[in-house]
Short mmCIF file of C-alpha atoms and ligand atoms in Angstrom, two decimals:
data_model
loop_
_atom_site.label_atom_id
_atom_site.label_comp_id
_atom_site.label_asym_id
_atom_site.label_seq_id
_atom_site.Cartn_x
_atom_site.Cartn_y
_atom_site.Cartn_z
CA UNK W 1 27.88 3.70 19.56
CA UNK W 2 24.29 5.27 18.31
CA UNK W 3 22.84 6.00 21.67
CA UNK W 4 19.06 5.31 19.62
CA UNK W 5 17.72 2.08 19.62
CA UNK W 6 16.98 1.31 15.97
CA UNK W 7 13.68 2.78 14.15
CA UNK W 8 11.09 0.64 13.29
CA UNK W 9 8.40 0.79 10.95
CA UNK W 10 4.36 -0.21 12.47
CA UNK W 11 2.09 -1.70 10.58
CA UNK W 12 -1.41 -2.74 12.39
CA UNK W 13 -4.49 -4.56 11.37
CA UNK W 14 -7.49 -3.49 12.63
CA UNK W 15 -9.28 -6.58 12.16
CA UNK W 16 -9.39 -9.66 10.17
CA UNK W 17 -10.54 -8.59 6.35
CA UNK W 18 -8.31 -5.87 6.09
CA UNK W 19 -4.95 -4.62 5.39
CA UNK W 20 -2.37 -4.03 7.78
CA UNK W 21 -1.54 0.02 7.60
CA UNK W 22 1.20 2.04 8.70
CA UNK W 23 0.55 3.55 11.65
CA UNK W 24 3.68 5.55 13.15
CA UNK W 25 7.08 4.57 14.09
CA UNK W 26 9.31 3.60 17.65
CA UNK W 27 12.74 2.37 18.70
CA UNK W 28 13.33 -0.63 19.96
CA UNK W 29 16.25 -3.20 20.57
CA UNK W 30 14.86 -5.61 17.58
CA UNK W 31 11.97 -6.93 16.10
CA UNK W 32 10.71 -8.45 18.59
CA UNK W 33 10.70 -5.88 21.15
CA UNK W 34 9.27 -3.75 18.27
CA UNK W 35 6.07 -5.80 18.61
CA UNK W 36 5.84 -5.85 22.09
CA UNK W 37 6.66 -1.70 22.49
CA UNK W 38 3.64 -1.18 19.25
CA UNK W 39 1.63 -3.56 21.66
CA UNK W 40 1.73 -0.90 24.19
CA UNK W 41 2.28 2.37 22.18
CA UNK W 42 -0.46 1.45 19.09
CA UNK W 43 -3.14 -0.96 20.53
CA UNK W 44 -4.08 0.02 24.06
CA UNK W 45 -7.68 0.16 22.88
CA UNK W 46 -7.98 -2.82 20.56
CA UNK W 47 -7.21 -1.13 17.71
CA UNK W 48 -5.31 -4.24 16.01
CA UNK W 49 -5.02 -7.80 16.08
CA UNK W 50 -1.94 -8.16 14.14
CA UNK W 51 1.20 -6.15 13.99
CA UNK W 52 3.91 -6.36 11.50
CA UNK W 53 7.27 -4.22 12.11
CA UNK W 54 10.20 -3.83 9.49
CA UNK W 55 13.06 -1.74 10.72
CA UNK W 56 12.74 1.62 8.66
CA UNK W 57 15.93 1.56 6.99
CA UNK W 58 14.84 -1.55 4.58
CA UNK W 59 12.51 0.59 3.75
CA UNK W 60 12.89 1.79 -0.18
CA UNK W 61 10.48 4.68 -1.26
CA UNK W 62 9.37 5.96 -4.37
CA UNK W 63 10.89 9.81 -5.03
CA UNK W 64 8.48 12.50 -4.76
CA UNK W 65 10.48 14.44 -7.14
CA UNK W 66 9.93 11.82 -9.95
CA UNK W 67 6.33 11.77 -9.43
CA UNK W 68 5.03 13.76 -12.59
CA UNK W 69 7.35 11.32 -14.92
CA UNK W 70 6.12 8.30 -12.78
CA UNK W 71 2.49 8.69 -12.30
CA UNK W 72 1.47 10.87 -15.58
CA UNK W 73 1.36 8.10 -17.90
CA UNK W 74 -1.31 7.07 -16.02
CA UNK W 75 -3.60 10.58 -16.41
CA UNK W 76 -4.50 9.94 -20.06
CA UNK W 77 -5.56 6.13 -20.13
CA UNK W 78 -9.07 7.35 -19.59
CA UNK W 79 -9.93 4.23 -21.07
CA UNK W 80 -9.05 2.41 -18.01
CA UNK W 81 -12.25 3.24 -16.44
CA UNK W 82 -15.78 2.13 -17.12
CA UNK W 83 -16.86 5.43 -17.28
CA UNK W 84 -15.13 5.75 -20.84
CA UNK W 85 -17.26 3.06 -22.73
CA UNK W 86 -20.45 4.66 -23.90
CA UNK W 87 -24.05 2.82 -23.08
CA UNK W 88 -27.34 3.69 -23.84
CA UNK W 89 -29.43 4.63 -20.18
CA UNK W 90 -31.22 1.50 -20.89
CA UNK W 91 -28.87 -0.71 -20.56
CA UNK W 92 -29.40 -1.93 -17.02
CA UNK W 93 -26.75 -3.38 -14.14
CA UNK W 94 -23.83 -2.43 -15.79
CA UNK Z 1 7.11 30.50 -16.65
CA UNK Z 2 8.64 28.13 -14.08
CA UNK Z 3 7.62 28.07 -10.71
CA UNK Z 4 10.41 27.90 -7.73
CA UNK Z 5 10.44 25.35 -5.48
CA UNK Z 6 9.27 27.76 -2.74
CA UNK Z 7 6.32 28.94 -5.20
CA UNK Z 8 4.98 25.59 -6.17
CA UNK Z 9 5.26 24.54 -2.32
CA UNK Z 10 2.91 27.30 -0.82
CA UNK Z 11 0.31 26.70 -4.12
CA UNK Z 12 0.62 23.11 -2.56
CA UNK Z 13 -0.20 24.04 0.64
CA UNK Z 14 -2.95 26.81 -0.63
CA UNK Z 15 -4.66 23.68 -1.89
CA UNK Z 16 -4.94 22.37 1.12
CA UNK Z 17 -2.66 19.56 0.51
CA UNK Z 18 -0.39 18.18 3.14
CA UNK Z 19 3.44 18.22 3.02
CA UNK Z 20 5.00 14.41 3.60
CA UNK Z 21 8.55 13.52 4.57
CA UNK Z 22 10.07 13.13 1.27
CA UNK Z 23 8.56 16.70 -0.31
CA UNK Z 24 10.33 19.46 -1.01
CA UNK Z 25 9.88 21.97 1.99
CA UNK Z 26 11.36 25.60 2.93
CA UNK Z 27 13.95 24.51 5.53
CA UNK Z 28 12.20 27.54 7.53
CA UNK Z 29 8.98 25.51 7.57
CA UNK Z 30 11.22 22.23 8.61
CA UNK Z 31 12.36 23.75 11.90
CA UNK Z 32 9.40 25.69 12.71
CA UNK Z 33 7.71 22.06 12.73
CA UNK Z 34 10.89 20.24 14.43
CA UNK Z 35 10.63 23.48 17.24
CA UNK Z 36 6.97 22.74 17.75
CA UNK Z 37 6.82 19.12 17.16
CA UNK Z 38 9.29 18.60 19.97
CA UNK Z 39 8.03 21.11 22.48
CA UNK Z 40 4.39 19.25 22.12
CA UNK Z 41 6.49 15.89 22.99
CA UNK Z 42 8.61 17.22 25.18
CA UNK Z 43 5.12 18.33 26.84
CA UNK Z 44 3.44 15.40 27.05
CA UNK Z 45 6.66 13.58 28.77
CA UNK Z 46 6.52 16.53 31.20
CA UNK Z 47 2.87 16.05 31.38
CA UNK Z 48 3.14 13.11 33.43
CA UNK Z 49 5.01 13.95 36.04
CA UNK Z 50 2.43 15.87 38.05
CA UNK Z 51 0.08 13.43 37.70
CA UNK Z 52 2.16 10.64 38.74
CA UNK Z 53 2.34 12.08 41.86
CA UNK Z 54 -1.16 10.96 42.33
CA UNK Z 55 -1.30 7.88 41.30
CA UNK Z 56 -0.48 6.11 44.42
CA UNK Z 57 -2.46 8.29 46.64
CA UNK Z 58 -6.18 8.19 44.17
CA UNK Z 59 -8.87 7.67 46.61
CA UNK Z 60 -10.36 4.99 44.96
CA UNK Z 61 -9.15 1.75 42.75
CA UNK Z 62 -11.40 3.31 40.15
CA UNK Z 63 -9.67 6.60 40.27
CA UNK Z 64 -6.58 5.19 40.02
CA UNK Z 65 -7.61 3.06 37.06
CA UNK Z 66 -8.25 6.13 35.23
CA UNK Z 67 -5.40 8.03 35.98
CA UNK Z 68 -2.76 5.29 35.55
CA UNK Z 69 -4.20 4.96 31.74
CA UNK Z 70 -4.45 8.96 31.36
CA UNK Z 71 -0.40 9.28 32.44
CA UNK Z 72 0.08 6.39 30.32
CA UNK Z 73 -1.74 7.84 27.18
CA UNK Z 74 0.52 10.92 27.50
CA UNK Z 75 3.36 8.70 27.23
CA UNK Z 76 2.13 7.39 24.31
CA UNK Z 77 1.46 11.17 22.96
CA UNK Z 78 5.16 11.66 23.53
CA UNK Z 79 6.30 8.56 21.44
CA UNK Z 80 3.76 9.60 18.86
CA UNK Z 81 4.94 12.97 18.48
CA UNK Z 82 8.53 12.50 18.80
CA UNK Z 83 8.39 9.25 15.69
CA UNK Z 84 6.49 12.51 14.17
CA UNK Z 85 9.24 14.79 14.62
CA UNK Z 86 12.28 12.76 13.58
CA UNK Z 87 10.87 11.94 9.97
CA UNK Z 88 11.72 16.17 9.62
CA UNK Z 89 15.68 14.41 10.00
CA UNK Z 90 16.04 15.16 13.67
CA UNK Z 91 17.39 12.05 15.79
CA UNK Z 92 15.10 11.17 18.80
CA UNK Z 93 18.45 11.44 21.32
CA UNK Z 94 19.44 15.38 20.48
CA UNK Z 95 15.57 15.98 21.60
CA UNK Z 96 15.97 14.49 24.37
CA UNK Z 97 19.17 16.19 25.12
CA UNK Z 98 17.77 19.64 24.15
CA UNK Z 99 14.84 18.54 26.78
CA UNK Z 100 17.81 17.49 29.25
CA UNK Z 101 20.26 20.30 29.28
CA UNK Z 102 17.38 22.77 29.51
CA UNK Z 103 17.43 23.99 25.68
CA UNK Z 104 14.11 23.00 24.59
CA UNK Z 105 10.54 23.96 26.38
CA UNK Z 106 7.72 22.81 26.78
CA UNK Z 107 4.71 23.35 27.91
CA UNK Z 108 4.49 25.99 31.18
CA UNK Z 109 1.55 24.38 32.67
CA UNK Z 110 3.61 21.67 34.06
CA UNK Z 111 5.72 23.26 36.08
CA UNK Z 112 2.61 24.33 38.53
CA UNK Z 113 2.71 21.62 41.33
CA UNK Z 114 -0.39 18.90 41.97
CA UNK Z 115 -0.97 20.03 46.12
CA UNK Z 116 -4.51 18.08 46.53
CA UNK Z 117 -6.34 15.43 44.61
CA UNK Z 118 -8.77 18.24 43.42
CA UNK Z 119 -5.50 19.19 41.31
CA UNK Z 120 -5.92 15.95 39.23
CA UNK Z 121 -9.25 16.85 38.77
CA UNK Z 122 -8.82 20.46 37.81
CA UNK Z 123 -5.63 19.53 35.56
CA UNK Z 124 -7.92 16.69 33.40
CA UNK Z 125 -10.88 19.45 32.95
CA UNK Z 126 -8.50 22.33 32.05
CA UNK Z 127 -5.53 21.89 31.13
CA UNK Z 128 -6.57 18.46 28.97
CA UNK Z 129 -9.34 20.71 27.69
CA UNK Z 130 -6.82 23.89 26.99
CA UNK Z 131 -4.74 20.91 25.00
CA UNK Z 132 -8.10 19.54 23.55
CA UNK Z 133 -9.03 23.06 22.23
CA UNK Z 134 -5.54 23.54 20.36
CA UNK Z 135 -5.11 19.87 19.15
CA UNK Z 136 -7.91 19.46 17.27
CA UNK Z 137 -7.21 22.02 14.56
CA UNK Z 138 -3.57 20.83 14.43
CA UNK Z 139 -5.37 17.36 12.94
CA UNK Z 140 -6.03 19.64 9.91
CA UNK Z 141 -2.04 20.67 10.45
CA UNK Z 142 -0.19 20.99 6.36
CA UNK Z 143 2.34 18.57 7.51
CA UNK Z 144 1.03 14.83 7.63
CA UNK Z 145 2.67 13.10 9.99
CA UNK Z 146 1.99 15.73 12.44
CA UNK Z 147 -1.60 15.50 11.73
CA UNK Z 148 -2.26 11.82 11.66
CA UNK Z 149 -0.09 12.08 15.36
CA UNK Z 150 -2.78 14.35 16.13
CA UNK Z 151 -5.64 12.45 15.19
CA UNK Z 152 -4.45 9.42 17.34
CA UNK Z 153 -4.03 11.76 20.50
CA UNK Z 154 -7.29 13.78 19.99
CA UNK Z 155 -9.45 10.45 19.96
CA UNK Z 156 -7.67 9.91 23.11
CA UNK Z 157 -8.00 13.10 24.80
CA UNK Z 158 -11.41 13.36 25.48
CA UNK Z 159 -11.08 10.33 28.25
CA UNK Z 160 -8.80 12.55 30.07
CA UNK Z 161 -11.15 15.33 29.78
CA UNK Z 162 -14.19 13.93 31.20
CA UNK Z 163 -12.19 11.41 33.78
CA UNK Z 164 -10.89 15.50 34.71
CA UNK Z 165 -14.62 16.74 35.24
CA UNK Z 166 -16.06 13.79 36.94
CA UNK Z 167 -13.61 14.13 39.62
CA UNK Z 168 -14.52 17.84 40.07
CA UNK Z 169 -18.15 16.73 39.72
CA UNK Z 170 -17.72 14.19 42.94
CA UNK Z 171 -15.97 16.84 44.62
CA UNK Z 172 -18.21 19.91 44.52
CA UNK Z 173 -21.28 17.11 44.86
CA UNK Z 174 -19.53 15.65 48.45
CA UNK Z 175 -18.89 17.63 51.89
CA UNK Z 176 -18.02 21.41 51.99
CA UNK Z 177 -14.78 20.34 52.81
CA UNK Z 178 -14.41 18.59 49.15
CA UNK Z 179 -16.36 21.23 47.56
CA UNK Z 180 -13.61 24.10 48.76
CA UNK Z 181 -10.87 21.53 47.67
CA UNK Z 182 -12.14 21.94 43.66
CA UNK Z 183 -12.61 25.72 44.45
CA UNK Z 184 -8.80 25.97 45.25
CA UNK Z 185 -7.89 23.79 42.86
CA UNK Z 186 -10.02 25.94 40.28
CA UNK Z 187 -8.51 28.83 41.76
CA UNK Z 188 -4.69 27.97 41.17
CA UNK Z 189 -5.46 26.68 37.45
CA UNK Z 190 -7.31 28.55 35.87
CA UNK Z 191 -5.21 31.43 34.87
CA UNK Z 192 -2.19 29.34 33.95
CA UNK Z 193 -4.60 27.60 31.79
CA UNK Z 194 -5.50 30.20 30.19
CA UNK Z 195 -1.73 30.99 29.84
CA UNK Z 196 -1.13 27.94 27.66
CA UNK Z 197 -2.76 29.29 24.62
CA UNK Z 198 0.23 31.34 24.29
CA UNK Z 199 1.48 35.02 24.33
CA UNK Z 200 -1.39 37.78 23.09
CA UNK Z 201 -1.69 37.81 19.32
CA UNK Z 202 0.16 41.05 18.99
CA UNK Z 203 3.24 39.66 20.65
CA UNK Z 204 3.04 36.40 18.74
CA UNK Z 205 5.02 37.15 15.57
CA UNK Z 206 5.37 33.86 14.49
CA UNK Z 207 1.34 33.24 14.25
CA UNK Z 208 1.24 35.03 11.16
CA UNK Z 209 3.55 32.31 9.22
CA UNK Z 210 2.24 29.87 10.92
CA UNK Z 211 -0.90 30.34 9.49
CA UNK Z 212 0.39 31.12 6.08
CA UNK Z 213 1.46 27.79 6.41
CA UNK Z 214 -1.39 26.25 7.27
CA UNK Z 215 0.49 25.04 10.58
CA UNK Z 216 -1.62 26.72 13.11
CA UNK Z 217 -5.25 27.58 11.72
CA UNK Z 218 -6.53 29.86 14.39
CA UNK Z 219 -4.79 32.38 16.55
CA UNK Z 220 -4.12 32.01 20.39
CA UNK Z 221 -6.44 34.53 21.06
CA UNK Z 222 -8.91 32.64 19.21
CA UNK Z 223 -8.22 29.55 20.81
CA UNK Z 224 -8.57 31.50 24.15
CA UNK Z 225 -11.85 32.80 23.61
CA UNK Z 226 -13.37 29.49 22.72
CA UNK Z 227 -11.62 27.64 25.83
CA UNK Z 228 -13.10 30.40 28.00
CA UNK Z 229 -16.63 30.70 26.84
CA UNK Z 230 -16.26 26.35 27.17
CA UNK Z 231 -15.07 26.52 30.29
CA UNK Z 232 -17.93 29.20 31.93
CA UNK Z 233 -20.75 27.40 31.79
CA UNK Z 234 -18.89 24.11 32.97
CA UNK Z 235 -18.11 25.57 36.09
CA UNK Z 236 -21.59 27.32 36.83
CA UNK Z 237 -22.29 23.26 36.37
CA UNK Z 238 -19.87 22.15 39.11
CA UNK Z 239 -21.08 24.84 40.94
CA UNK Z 240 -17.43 26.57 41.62
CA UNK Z 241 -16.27 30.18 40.46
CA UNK Z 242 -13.71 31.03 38.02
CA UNK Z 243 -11.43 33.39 39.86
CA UNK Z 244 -11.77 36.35 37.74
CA UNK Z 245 -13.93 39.22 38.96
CA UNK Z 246 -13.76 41.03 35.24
CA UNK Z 247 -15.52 38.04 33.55
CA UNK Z 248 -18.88 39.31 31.92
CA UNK Z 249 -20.84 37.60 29.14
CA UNK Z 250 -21.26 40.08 26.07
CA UNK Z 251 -24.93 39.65 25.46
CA UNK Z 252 -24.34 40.52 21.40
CA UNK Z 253 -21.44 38.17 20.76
CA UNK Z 254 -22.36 35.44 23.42
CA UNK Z 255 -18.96 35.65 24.35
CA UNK Z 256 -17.20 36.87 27.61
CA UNK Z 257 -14.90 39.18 28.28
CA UNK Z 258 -12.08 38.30 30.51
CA UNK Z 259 -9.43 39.92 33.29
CA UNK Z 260 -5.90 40.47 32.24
CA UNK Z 261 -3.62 37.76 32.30
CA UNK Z 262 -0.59 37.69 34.00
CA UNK Z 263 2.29 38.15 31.38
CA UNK Z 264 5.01 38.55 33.63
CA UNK Z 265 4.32 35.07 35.46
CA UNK Z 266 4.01 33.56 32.40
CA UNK Z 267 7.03 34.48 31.15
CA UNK Z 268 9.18 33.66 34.69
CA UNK Z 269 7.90 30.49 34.40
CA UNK Z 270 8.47 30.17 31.05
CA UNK Z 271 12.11 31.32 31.78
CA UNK Z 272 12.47 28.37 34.05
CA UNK Z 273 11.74 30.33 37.23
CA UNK Z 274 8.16 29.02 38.01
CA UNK Z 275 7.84 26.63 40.82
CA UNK Z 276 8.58 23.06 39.63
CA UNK Z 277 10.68 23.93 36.84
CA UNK Z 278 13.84 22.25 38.45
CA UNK Z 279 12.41 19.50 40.13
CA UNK Z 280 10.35 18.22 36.76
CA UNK Z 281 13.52 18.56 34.77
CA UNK Z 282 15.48 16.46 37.41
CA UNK Z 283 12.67 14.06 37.53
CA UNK Z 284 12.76 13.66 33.65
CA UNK Z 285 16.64 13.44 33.46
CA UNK Z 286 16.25 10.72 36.63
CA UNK Z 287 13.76 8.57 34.70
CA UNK Z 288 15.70 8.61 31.46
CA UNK Z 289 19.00 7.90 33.28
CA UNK Z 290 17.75 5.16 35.30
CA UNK Z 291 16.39 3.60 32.19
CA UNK Z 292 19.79 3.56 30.36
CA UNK Z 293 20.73 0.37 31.13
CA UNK Z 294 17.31 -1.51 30.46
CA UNK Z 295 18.18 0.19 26.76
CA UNK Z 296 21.40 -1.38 27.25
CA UNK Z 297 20.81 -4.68 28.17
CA UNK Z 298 18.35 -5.26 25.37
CA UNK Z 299 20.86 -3.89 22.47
CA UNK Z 300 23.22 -6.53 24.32
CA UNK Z 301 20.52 -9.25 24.24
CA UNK Z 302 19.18 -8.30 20.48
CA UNK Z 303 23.15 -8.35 19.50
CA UNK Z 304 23.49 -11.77 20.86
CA UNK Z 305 20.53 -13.24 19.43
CA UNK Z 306 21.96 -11.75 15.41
CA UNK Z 307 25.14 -13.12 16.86
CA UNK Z 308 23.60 -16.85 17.58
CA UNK Z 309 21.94 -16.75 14.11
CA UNK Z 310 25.05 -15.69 12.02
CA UNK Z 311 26.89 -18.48 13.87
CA UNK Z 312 24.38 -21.07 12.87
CA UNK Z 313 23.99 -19.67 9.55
CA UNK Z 314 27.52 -20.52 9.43
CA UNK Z 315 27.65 -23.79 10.53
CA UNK Z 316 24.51 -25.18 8.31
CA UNK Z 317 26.44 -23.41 4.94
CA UNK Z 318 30.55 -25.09 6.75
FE1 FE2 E 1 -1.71 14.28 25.78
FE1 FE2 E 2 -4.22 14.32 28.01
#
């Protein structure tokens, strides 16, 4: 038998209005005990209200060596932005 | 002209720009970080252990408010780190068996033991301090998970700090009697403070990649200088004496110069000769070992519960 406890993922929100964020990893037994052991390890000074876990091996990531063919297309769509569409100064709350 | 993999890595880091998990990194900069990573945890599990010895003695329901959340907080600094460590690939059980058997070190400081309550106060204003003083720049550290553990245990260092000097403050404020007790306790800390910036700079040969890196961003030496000229005028404030008769303040830097330190203790201690190096690693083997079978019993109890679920699972779908 693995003598670690299983990895989880933490996830915290701060406060009500905005998103939950990764904050580190533990171990624990399961989820539940995930939450409680975040409890103690991530929010001994209020720093969340809401914790989701998800044990780290469902996690699927992105590659970092793929970036430049997965993210480039995005570099020349200038057009995208608002700053691409020429106004005259005048033109006012825009 | 193609870059290699080791070229495009350090123009990365020249930038400025962290390193994550996934990247691409020298497998010389992956152990350097797993070395360090898990001496700073192994550290702040150590950490505790002269401390604890205080907690149920504090004179005061206050004081031992404070220091039950300080020992606490370095537990948390050791969970932080070590989640920080194993996304470089290394499994959280071979640290703790490298801490175990005696492989891995950590931090000297800790095997000095905690003989008066003064200790607890001398430990939070130094030796937090010392840790303050090289923690902070490691929040600027190339590799991010490292850093963002960083940032969490900086915000939380300065309690420690101050809960440290308020102690000392009481003291050398209350009867002679207390005031000598934060003397001594200045007196036996100090210099292995001062120790846990590391060797000299020209016996550190490591610093220099380090830095390269953008691991480590100032030398120990460096680090040393700003702890001490700190740590002066914080004692003239307490009203104690830093045991060092060579101390002199350079009236053209605004720095002081300091007395020698004392390599050879450092490095008998280091070796695993000081004086608490054999009871802290029992103590830490003791505590882990007595834990096993609370680890146990929940796997069994979170292996039942998947168990009871399959098992229903199977009779809804029968
Ligand atoms: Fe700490
Ligand atoms: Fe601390």
């Amino acid at each position: 038998m693995n003598k670690n406890l299983p990895l989880y993922e933490i996830f915290i929100r701060s406060k009500n209005g905005l998103h939950h964020k990764h904050v580190g990893s533990l171990h624990a037994s399961d989820a539940q005990n995930a939450i409680m052991n975040a409890r103690d390890v991530y929010t001994r000074r209020q720093e969340g209200i809401s914790i989701w876990v998800i044990e780290s091996k469902d996690i699927t990531a992105s590659n970092p060596e793929d970036s430049d063919a997965f993210y480039a297309p995005a570099e020349d769509k200038v057009y995208r932005h608002p700053t691409f569409y020429d106004l005259p100064d005048e033109v006012k709350h825009m | 002209m193609e870059l290699s993999l080791e070229q495009k890595f350090q123009d990365k880091i020249d930038r400025d720009e962290r390193i994550e998990p996934r990247d691409w990194m020298p497998d010389s900069y992956r152990k350097t970080l797993v070395r360090q990573i898990s001496q700073h945890a192994h550290s702040e599990l150590v950490g505790m252990l002269p401390e604890g010895n205080w907690i149920s003695r504090a004179p005061s329901l206050r004081r031992k408010l404070g220091l039950m959340a300080k020992v606490q907080d370095e537990a948390g600094h050791g969970l932080y780190l070590y989640s920080a460590a194993e996304t470089l690939g290394v499994e959280r059980d071979t640290m703790f068996d490298q801490l175990h058997t005696g492989k891995a070190k950590y931090s000297s400081i800790f095997n000095y033991p905690t003989l008066t309550w003064a200790d607890i106060g001398a430990i939070g204003w130094l030796v937090d301090g010392a840790a303050i003083m090289n923690q902070v720049p490691l929040c600027r550290c190339s590799y991010g998970p490292y850093a963002r553990a960083m940032v969490r245990v900086c915000k939380e260092e300065s309690f420690h700090q101050r809960q440290g000097f308020e102690i000392m403050l009481t003291l050398c404020n209350g009867t002679p009697e207390q005031k000598a007790m934060a003397q001594d306790a200045l007196n036996r800390w100090w210099w292995p403070s001062l120790m846990m910036f590391g060797p000299n700079d020209a016996e550190s040969p490591n610093t220099k990649q380090s830095m390269a890196w953008n691991i480590k961003r100032f030398t120990n030496d460096e680090l040393r200088q700003r702890f001490v000229d700190m740590s002066v005028p914080q004692a003239a404030l307490l009203g104690i004496n830093i045991p060092d008769a060579d101390l002199k303040l350079d009236e053209e830097t605004g720095k002081y110069s300091f007395g020698e330190i004392n390599w050879d203790e450092f490095w008998q201690v280091v070796k695993g000769h000081g004086p608490c190096n054999k009871d802290r690693l029992a103590a830490r083997v003791k505590a882990h070992e007595d834990g096993a079978w609370v680890r146990e019993a929940a796997m069994a109890y979170a292996e039942k519960q998947e168990q009871k679920k399959l098992n229903t699972i199977a009779v809804k779908t029968a």
